[in-house]
PDB file of C-alpha atoms in Angstrom:
ATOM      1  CA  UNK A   1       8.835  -5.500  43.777  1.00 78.00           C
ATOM      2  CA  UNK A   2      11.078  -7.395  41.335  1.00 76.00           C
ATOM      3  CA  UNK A   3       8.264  -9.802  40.434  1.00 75.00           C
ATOM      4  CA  UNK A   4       5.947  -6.963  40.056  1.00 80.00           C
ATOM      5  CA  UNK A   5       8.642  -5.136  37.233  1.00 76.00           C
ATOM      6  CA  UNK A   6       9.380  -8.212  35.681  1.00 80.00           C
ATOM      7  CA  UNK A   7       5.567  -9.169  35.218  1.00 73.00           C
ATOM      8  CA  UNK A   8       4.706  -5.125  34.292  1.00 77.00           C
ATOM      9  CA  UNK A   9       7.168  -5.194  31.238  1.00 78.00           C
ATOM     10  CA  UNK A  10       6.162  -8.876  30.302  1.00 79.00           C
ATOM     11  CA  UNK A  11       2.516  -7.136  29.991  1.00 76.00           C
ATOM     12  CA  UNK A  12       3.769  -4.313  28.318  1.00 74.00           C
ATOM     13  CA  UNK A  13       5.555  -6.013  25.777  1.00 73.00           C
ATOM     14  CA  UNK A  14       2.757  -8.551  24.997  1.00 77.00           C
ATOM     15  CA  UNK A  15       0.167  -5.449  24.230  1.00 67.00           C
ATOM     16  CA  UNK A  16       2.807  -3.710  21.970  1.00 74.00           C
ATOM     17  CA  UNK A  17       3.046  -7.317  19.869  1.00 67.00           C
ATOM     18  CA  UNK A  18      -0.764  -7.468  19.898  1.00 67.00           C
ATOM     19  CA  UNK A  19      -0.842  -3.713  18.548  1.00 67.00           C
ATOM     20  CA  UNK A  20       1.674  -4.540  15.772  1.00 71.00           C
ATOM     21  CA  UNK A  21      -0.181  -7.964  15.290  1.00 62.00           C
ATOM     22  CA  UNK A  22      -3.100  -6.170  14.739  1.00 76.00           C
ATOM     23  CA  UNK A  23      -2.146  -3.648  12.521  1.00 88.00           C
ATOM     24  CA  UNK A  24      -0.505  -5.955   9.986  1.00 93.00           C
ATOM     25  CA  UNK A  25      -1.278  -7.982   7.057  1.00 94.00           C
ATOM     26  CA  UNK A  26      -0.837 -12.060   7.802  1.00 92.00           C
ATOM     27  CA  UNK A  27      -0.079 -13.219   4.353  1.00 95.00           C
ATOM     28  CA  UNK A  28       2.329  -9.760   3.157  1.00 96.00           C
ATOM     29  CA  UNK A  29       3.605  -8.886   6.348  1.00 94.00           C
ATOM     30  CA  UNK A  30       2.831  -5.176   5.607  1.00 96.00           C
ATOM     31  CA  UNK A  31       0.204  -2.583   7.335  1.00 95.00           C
ATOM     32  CA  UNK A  32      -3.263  -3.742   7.194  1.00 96.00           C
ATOM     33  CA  UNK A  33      -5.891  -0.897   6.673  1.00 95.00           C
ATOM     34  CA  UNK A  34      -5.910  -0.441  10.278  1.00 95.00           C
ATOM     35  CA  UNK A  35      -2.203   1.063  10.010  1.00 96.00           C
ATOM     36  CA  UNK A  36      -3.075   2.640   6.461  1.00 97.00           C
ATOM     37  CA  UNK A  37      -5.700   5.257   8.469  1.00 96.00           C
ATOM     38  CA  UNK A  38      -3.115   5.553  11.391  1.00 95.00           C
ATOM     39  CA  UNK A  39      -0.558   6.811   8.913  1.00 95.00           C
ATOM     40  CA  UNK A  40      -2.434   8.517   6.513  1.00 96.00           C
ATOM     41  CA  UNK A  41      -3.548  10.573   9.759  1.00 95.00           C
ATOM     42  CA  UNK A  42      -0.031  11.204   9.853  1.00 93.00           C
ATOM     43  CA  UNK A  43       0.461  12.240   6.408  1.00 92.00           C
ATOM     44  CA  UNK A  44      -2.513  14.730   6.629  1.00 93.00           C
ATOM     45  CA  UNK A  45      -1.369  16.378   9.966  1.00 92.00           C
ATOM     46  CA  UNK A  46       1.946  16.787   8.310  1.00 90.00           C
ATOM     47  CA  UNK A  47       0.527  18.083   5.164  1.00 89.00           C
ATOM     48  CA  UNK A  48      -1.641  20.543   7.322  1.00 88.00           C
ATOM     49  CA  UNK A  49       0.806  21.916   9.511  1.00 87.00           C
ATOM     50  CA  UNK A  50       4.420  21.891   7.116  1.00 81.00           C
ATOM     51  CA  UNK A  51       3.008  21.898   3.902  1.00 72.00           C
ATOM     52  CA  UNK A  52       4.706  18.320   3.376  1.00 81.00           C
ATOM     53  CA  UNK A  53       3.520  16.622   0.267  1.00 88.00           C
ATOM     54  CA  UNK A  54       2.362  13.231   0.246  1.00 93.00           C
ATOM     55  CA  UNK A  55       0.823  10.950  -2.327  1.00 95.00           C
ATOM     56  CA  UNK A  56      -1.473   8.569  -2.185  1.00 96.00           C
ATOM     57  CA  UNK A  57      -1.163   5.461  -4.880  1.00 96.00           C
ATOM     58  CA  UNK A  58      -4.117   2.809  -4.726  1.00 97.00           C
ATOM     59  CA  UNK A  59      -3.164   0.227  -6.953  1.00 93.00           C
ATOM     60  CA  UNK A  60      -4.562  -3.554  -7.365  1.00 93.00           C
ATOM     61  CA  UNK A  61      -3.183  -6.331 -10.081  1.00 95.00           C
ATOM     62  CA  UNK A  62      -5.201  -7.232 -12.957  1.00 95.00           C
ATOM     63  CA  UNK A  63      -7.228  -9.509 -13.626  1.00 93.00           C
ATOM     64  CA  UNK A  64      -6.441 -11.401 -10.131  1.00 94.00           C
ATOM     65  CA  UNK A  65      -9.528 -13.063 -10.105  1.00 94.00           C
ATOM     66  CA  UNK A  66      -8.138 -15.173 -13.102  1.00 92.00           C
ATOM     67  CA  UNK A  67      -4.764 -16.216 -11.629  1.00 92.00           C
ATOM     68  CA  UNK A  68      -7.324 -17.724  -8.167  1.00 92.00           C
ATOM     69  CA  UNK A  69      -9.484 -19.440 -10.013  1.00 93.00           C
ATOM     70  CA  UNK A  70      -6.753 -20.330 -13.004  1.00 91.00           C
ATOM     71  CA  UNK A  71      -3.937 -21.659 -10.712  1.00 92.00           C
ATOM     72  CA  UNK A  72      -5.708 -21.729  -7.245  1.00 93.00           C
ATOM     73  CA  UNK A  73      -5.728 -19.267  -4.208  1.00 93.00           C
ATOM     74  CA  UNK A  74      -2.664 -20.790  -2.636  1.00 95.00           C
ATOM     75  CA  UNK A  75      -0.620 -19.509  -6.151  1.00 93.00           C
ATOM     76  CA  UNK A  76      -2.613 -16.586  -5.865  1.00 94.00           C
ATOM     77  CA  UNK A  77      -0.720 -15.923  -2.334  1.00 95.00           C
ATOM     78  CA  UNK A  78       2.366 -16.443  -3.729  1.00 95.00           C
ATOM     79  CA  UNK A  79       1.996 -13.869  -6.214  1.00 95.00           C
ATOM     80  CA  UNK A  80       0.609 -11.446  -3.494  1.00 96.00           C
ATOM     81  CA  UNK A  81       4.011 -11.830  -1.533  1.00 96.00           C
ATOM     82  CA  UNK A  82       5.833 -11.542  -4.249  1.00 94.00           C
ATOM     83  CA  UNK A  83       4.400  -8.862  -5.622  1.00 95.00           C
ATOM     84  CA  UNK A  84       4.784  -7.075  -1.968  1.00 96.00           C
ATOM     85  CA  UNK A  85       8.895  -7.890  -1.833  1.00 95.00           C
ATOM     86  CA  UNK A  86       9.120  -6.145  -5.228  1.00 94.00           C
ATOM     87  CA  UNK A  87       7.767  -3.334  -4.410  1.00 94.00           C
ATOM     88  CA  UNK A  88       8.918  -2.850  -0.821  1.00 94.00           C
ATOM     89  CA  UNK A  89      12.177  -3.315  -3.161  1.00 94.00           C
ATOM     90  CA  UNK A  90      11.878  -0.226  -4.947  1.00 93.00           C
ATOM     91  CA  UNK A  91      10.328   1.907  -2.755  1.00 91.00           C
ATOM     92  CA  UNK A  92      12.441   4.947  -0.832  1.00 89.00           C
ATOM     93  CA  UNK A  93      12.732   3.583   3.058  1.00 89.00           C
ATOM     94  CA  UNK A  94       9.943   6.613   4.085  1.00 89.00           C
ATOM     95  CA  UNK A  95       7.792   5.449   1.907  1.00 93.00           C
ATOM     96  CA  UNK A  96       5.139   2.910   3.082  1.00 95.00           C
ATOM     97  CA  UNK A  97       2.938  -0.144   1.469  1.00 96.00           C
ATOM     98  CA  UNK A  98      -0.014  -1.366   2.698  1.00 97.00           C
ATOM     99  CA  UNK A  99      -2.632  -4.071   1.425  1.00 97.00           C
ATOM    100  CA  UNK A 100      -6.005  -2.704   2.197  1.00 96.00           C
ATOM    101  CA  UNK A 101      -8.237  -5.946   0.150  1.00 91.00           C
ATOM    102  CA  UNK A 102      -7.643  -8.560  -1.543  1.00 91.00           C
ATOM    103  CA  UNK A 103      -5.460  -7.358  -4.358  1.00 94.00           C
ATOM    104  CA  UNK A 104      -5.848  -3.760  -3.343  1.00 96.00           C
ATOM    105  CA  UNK A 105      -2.518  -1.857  -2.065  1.00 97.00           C
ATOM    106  CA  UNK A 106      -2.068   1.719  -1.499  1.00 97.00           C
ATOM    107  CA  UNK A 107       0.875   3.588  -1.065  1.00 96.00           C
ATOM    108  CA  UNK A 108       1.771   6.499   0.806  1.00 96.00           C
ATOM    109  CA  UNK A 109       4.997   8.334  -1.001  1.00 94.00           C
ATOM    110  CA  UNK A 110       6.545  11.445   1.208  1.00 89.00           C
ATOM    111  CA  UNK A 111       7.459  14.917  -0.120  1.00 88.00           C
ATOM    112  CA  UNK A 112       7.632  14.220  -3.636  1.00 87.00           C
ATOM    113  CA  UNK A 113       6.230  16.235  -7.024  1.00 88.00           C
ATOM    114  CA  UNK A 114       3.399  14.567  -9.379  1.00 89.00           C
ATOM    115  CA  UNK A 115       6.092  13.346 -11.853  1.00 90.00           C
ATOM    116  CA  UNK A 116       8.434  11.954  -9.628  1.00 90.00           C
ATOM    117  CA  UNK A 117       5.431   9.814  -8.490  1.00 91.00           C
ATOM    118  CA  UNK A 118       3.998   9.115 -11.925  1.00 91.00           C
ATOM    119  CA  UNK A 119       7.790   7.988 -12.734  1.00 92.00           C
ATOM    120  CA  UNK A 120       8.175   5.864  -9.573  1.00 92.00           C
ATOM    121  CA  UNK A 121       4.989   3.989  -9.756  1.00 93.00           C
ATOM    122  CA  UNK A 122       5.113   3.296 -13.845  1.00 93.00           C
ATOM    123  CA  UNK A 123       8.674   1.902 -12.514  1.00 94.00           C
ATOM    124  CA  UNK A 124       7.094  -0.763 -10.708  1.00 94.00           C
ATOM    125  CA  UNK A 125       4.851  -1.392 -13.002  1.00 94.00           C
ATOM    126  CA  UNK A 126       7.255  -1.867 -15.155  1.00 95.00           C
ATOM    127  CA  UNK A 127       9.591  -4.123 -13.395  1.00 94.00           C
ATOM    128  CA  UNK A 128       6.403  -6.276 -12.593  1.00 93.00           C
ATOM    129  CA  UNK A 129       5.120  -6.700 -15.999  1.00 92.00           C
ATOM    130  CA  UNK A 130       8.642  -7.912 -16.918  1.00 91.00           C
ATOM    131  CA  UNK A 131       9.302 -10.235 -13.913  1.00 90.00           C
ATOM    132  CA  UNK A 132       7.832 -14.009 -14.161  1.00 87.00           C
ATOM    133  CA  UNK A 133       5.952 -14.934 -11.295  1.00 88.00           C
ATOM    134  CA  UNK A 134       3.587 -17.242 -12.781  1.00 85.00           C
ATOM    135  CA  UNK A 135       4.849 -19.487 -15.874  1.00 78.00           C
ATOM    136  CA  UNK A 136       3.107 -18.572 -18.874  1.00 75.00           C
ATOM    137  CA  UNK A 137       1.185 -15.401 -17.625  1.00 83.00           C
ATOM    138  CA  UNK A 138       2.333 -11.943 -17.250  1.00 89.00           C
ATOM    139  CA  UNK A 139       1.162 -10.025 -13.815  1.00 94.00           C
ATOM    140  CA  UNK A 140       0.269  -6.727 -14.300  1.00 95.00           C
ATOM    141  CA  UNK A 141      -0.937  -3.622 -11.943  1.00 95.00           C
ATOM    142  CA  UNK A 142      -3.084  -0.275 -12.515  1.00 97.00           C
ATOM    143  CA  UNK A 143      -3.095   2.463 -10.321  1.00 97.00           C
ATOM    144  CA  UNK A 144      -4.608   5.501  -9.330  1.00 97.00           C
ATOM    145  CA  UNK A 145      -2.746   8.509  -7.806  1.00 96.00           C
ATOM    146  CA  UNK A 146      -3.163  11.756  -6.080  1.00 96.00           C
ATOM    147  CA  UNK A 147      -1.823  14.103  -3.666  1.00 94.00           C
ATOM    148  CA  UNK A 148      -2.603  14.513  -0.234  1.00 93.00           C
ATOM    149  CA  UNK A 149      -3.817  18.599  -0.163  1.00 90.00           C
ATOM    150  CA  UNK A 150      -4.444  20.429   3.056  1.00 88.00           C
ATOM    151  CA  UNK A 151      -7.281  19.946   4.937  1.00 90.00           C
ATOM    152  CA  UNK A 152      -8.411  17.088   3.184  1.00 92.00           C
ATOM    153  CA  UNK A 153     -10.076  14.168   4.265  1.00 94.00           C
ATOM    154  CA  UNK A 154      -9.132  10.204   3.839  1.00 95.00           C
ATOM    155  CA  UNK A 155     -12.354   9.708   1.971  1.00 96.00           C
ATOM    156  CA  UNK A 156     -11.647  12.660  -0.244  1.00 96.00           C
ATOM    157  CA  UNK A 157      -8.278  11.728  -1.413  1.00 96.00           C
ATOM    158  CA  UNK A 158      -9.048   7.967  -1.334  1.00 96.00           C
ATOM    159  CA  UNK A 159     -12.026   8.907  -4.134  1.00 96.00           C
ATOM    160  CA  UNK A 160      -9.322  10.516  -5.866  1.00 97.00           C
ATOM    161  CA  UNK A 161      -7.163   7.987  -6.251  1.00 97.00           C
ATOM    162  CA  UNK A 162      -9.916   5.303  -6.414  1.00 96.00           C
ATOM    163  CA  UNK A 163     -11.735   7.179  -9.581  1.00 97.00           C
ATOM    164  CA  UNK A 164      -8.177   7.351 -11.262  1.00 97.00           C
ATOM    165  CA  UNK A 165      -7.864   3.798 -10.393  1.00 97.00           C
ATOM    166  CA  UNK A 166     -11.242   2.844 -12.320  1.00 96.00           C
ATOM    167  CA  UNK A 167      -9.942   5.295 -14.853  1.00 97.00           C
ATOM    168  CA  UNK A 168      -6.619   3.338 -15.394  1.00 97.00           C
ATOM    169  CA  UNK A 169      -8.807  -0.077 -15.600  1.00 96.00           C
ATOM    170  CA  UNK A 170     -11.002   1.020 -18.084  1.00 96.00           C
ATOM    171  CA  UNK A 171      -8.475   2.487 -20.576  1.00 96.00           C
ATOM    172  CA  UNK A 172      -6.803  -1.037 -20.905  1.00 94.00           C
ATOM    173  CA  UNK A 173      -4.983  -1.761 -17.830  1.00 95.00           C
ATOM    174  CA  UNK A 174      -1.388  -1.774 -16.866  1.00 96.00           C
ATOM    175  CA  UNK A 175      -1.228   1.951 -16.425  1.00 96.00           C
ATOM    176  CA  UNK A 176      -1.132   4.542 -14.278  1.00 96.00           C
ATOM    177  CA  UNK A 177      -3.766   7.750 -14.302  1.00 96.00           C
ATOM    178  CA  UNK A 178      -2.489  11.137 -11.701  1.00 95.00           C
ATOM    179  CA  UNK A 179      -5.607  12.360 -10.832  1.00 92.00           C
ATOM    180  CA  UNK A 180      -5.183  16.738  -9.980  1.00 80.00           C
ATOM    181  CA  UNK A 181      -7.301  17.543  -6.456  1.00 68.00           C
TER     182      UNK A 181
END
């Protein structure tokens, strides 16, 4: 019976590792996409049924392309982490990061207003612009932003943010466009 315990929770904790192993990002050590959905199930269900607010940031660097093929992808890496620990740095502890591409991140950002977003994220964006982490060339992020509305869908609100996104990256970079639902 002991042998059979011992070898039940052995089991049981080797799934749980393979659940958080596969619901995490290798190189950032944050949520994948896979955990991105889960919570942003989360978010919605929360929004539907208390009327919680919740927005949704999808932000990538600019002109990352430049800093691979400039400095090579193992310097690219670097700046990924690093850009991850700053943020993770200045974000409220309910508030979660994920890296859903290459240079893509969103963010989900609990019960807060459109400006207090807007403020938060132009923050970071900030603080990156202004912090060296490649000699000689200044990292910079866009992003797109919306709030999560009831009864909407991940696709919906992801188009939201994604169009602001686009928006931001067309009108010079290094900013952020709120998008209304």
């Amino acid at each position: 019976t002991l042998f059979s315990f011992i070898f039940a929770k052995r089991n049981e904790y080797q799934r749980q590792a393979l659940i958080e192993l596969a619901k995490t990002d290798v190189l950032t050590n944050i949520g994948n996409r896979r955990a991105f959905i889960e919570e942003f199930a989360i978010a919605l269900a929360n929004t539907n049924r208390q009327l919680q607010t919740t927005a949704l940031a999808i932000f990538d660097i600019d002109h990352f392309k430049m800093i691979n093929d400039n400095y090579g992808h193992e310097v690219g890496d670097e700046v990924l982490v690093k850009i991850t620990h700053l943020i993770k740095k200045n974000l409220r502890p309910n508030d979660r990061i994920f890296r859903v591409g290459g240079e893509e991140f969103c963010l989900l950002i609990q019960n807060t207003d459109q400006q207090t977003v807007e403020n938060n994220i132009n923050r970071i964006r900030e603080i990156l612009a202004g912090t060296a982490l490649i000699c000689a060339h200044q990292v910079t992020l866009s992003a797109g932003v919306t709030h999560v509305i009831k009864n909407d869908t991940l696709e919906a609100c992801l188009k939201r943010a994604d169009d602001a996104l686009y928006t931001a990256k067309n009108n010079g970079r290094n900013r952020v466009i709120y998008t209304k639902t």
